[in-house]
Amino acid sequence: CNEFQFKTFRQNVIEGMSKTQVITSKFLLVLLMSVMVTLYTFLVGFILGGLYSGFGNAYEGIHQIFYYLLQTVGYFSFAFLFAIIVRKSALSIVLFIIYFPIETIVGIFLPKGLYQFFPLKVLADLTPMPFFEHVIAMEEKRTKIDYWFMPTEWKLIISFAYVMLFFGLSYFILKKRDL
């Protein structure tokens, strides 16, 4: 949002960069930040996991790091889209934070299978918390209701599609809008 407030987007275009180059640099910044966050999380998890449970099975579940990277890119691209649409820092942050519970509340009133396709739900389910999986499994045993969970492959494909959609919408809005 500061790009719009301080008119650095406009200044970059005036100084010779094309709109596409400016927008691409912002997308690359989002990807770089996601890689840095993922690398930091991996290192902290690897070190603390090795210290407390040994390094013998350190690479068990290493594929989850890719899921986390896709999840971070998804969240950052969604926030980037909010920033482009709103153009005000505080308002876009507040709307981004408020969207989480709104999506959850709307999802409560929809069939369970449909709610699993919402953007933040799909991204959050890439790296689910084991505690909640255990609670759901206990609830299935208690109520004898079989819940349908989206396969991981679907989550990956849909998450990637959402990331492309968020970046595509951001690109389209910035390309058409006056900087």
Short mmCIF file of C-alpha atoms in Angstrom, two decimals:
data_model
loop_
_atom_site.label_atom_id
_atom_site.label_comp_id
_atom_site.label_asym_id
_atom_site.label_seq_id
_atom_site.Cartn_x
_atom_site.Cartn_y
_atom_site.Cartn_z
CA CYS A 1 0.00 0.00 0.00
CA ASN A 2 2.91 2.34 0.60
CA GLU A 3 3.71 2.02 -3.11
CA PHE A 4 0.49 3.86 -3.86
CA GLN A 5 0.65 6.26 -0.93
CA PHE A 6 4.18 7.47 -1.70
CA LYS A 7 3.67 7.13 -5.47
CA THR A 8 6.72 4.90 -6.01
CA PHE A 9 4.81 2.83 -8.58
CA ARG A 10 4.29 5.97 -10.62
CA GLN A 11 7.89 7.10 -10.10
CA ASN A 12 9.25 3.76 -11.37
CA VAL A 13 7.15 4.05 -14.51
CA ILE A 14 8.26 7.68 -15.02
CA GLU A 15 11.90 6.62 -14.68
CA GLY A 16 11.59 4.12 -17.50
CA MET A 17 10.27 0.84 -16.16
CA SER A 18 7.20 -0.57 -17.86
CA LYS A 19 4.08 -1.32 -15.85
CA THR A 20 4.68 -5.02 -16.42
CA GLN A 21 8.21 -4.78 -15.01
CA VAL A 22 7.00 -2.94 -11.91
CA ILE A 23 4.21 -5.45 -11.31
CA THR A 24 6.55 -8.40 -11.92
CA SER A 25 9.01 -7.01 -9.38
CA LYS A 26 6.22 -6.96 -6.77
CA PHE A 27 5.30 -10.56 -7.58
CA LEU A 28 8.96 -11.55 -7.23
CA LEU A 29 9.08 -9.76 -3.87
CA VAL A 30 6.11 -11.81 -2.69
CA LEU A 31 7.85 -15.02 -3.81
CA LEU A 32 11.14 -13.99 -2.18
CA MET A 33 9.41 -13.21 1.13
CA SER A 34 7.64 -16.59 0.99
CA VAL A 35 10.90 -18.44 0.38
CA MET A 36 12.58 -16.57 3.25
CA VAL A 37 9.75 -17.36 5.68
CA THR A 38 9.74 -21.01 4.59
CA LEU A 39 13.51 -21.31 4.94
CA TYR A 40 13.40 -19.74 8.39
CA THR A 41 10.60 -22.08 9.48
CA PHE A 42 12.48 -25.08 8.11
CA LEU A 43 15.69 -24.16 9.93
CA VAL A 44 13.95 -23.52 13.24
CA GLY A 45 11.97 -26.76 12.94
CA PHE A 46 15.05 -28.74 11.92
CA ILE A 47 17.22 -27.41 14.75
CA LEU A 48 14.61 -27.63 17.50
CA GLY A 49 13.36 -31.00 16.25
CA GLY A 50 16.91 -32.32 16.19
CA LEU A 51 17.68 -31.04 19.66
CA TYR A 52 14.56 -32.44 21.29
CA SER A 53 13.97 -35.66 19.37
CA GLY A 54 17.28 -36.40 17.65
CA PHE A 55 18.39 -36.01 14.07
CA GLY A 56 17.70 -39.67 13.20
CA ASN A 57 14.37 -39.02 11.53
CA ALA A 58 15.00 -35.39 10.62
CA TYR A 59 13.82 -35.72 7.04
CA GLU A 60 10.56 -37.50 7.82
CA GLY A 61 7.73 -35.43 6.37
CA ILE A 62 10.12 -33.08 4.54
CA HIS A 63 7.55 -32.72 1.72
CA GLN A 64 5.47 -30.61 4.10
CA ILE A 65 7.93 -27.75 3.51
CA PHE A 66 6.70 -27.43 -0.08
CA TYR A 67 3.11 -27.32 1.21
CA TYR A 68 4.11 -24.58 3.64
CA LEU A 69 5.79 -22.61 0.84
CA LEU A 70 2.65 -22.80 -1.29
CA GLN A 71 0.58 -21.80 1.73
CA THR A 72 2.75 -18.74 2.39
CA VAL A 73 2.71 -17.69 -1.24
CA GLY A 74 -1.07 -18.05 -1.15
CA TYR A 75 -1.51 -15.90 1.94
CA PHE A 76 0.91 -13.24 0.69
CA SER A 77 -0.70 -13.12 -2.75
CA PHE A 78 -4.14 -12.78 -1.13
CA ALA A 79 -2.85 -9.93 1.03
CA PHE A 80 -1.23 -8.38 -2.06
CA LEU A 81 -4.60 -8.47 -3.83
CA PHE A 82 -6.25 -6.77 -0.84
CA ALA A 83 -3.57 -4.07 -0.85
CA ILE A 84 -4.08 -3.40 -4.55
CA ILE A 85 -7.86 -3.24 -4.30
CA VAL A 86 -8.02 -1.06 -1.17
CA ARG A 87 -4.80 1.02 -1.54
CA LYS A 88 -4.89 2.05 2.15
CA SER A 89 -2.53 0.23 4.54
CA ALA A 90 -4.61 0.12 7.69
CA LEU A 91 -7.87 -0.65 5.94
CA SER A 92 -6.41 -3.44 3.81
CA ILE A 93 -4.80 -5.07 6.88
CA VAL A 94 -8.05 -4.87 8.84
CA LEU A 95 -10.09 -6.28 5.94
CA PHE A 96 -7.55 -9.06 5.42
CA ILE A 97 -7.75 -10.04 9.09
CA ILE A 98 -11.55 -9.78 9.17
CA TYR A 99 -11.86 -11.99 6.09
CA PHE A 100 -10.63 -15.05 8.04
CA PRO A 101 -13.55 -15.22 10.52
CA ILE A 102 -16.05 -14.12 7.85
CA GLU A 103 -15.04 -17.04 5.64
CA THR A 104 -15.33 -19.39 8.61
CA ILE A 105 -18.77 -18.08 9.59
CA VAL A 106 -20.03 -18.37 6.01
CA GLY A 107 -18.55 -21.86 5.86
CA ILE A 108 -20.51 -22.95 8.94
CA PHE A 109 -23.77 -22.41 7.08
CA LEU A 110 -22.64 -24.19 3.91
CA PRO A 111 -22.35 -27.93 3.38
CA LYS A 112 -19.01 -29.22 4.67
CA GLY A 113 -17.87 -30.36 1.25
CA LEU A 114 -18.41 -26.91 -0.27
CA TYR A 115 -16.61 -25.00 2.48
CA GLN A 116 -13.43 -26.97 1.82
CA PHE A 117 -13.07 -25.16 -1.53
CA PHE A 118 -12.90 -21.64 -0.06
CA PRO A 119 -9.51 -19.93 -0.63
CA LEU A 120 -8.22 -19.59 2.91
CA LYS A 121 -9.65 -22.96 3.97
CA VAL A 122 -7.80 -24.71 1.14
CA LEU A 123 -4.58 -22.89 2.02
CA ALA A 124 -4.95 -23.61 5.74
CA ASP A 125 -5.60 -27.29 5.08
CA LEU A 126 -2.24 -27.68 3.32
CA THR A 127 -0.57 -27.85 6.73
CA PRO A 128 -3.32 -28.90 9.16
CA MET A 129 -2.79 -28.95 12.89
CA PRO A 130 -2.61 -32.56 14.15
CA PHE A 131 -4.68 -31.73 17.22
CA PHE A 132 -7.70 -30.76 15.13
CA GLU A 133 -7.35 -33.86 12.97
CA HIS A 134 -7.44 -35.94 16.17
CA VAL A 135 -10.54 -34.09 17.43
CA ILE A 136 -12.34 -34.66 14.13
CA ALA A 137 -11.41 -38.36 14.15
CA MET A 138 -12.80 -38.68 17.70
CA GLU A 139 -16.00 -36.90 16.62
CA GLU A 140 -16.39 -39.30 13.67
CA LYS A 141 -16.13 -42.27 16.03
CA ARG A 142 -18.60 -40.74 18.48
CA THR A 143 -21.28 -39.69 15.99
CA LYS A 144 -20.69 -42.41 13.36
CA ILE A 145 -20.75 -39.65 10.71
CA ASP A 146 -18.10 -40.01 8.03
CA TYR A 147 -16.69 -36.61 7.06
CA TRP A 148 -15.28 -36.14 3.57
CA PHE A 149 -11.81 -34.62 3.42
CA MET A 150 -10.34 -33.25 0.24
CA PRO A 151 -7.31 -35.28 -0.94
CA THR A 152 -3.93 -33.56 -0.67
CA GLU A 153 -3.48 -33.57 -4.44
CA TRP A 154 -6.69 -31.58 -4.86
CA LYS A 155 -5.58 -29.13 -2.18
CA LEU A 156 -2.30 -28.56 -4.01
CA ILE A 157 -3.97 -28.02 -7.37
CA ILE A 158 -6.69 -25.75 -6.00
CA SER A 159 -4.19 -23.77 -3.89
CA PHE A 160 -1.98 -23.25 -6.91
CA ALA A 161 -5.03 -22.17 -8.92
CA TYR A 162 -5.97 -19.66 -6.19
CA VAL A 163 -2.43 -18.24 -6.18
CA MET A 164 -2.57 -17.83 -9.96
CA LEU A 165 -6.02 -16.24 -9.63
CA PHE A 166 -4.83 -13.77 -6.98
CA PHE A 167 -1.75 -12.83 -9.00
CA GLY A 168 -3.80 -12.65 -12.20
CA LEU A 169 -6.42 -10.37 -10.63
CA SER A 170 -3.67 -8.21 -9.13
CA TYR A 171 -1.94 -7.93 -12.49
CA PHE A 172 -5.20 -7.13 -14.30
CA ILE A 173 -6.19 -4.46 -11.75
CA LEU A 174 -2.76 -2.80 -11.78
CA LYS A 175 -2.53 -2.95 -15.57
CA LYS A 176 -5.93 -1.25 -16.02
CA ARG A 177 -5.75 1.18 -13.11
CA ASP A 178 -4.04 4.54 -13.28
CA LEU A 179 -0.94 4.54 -11.12
#
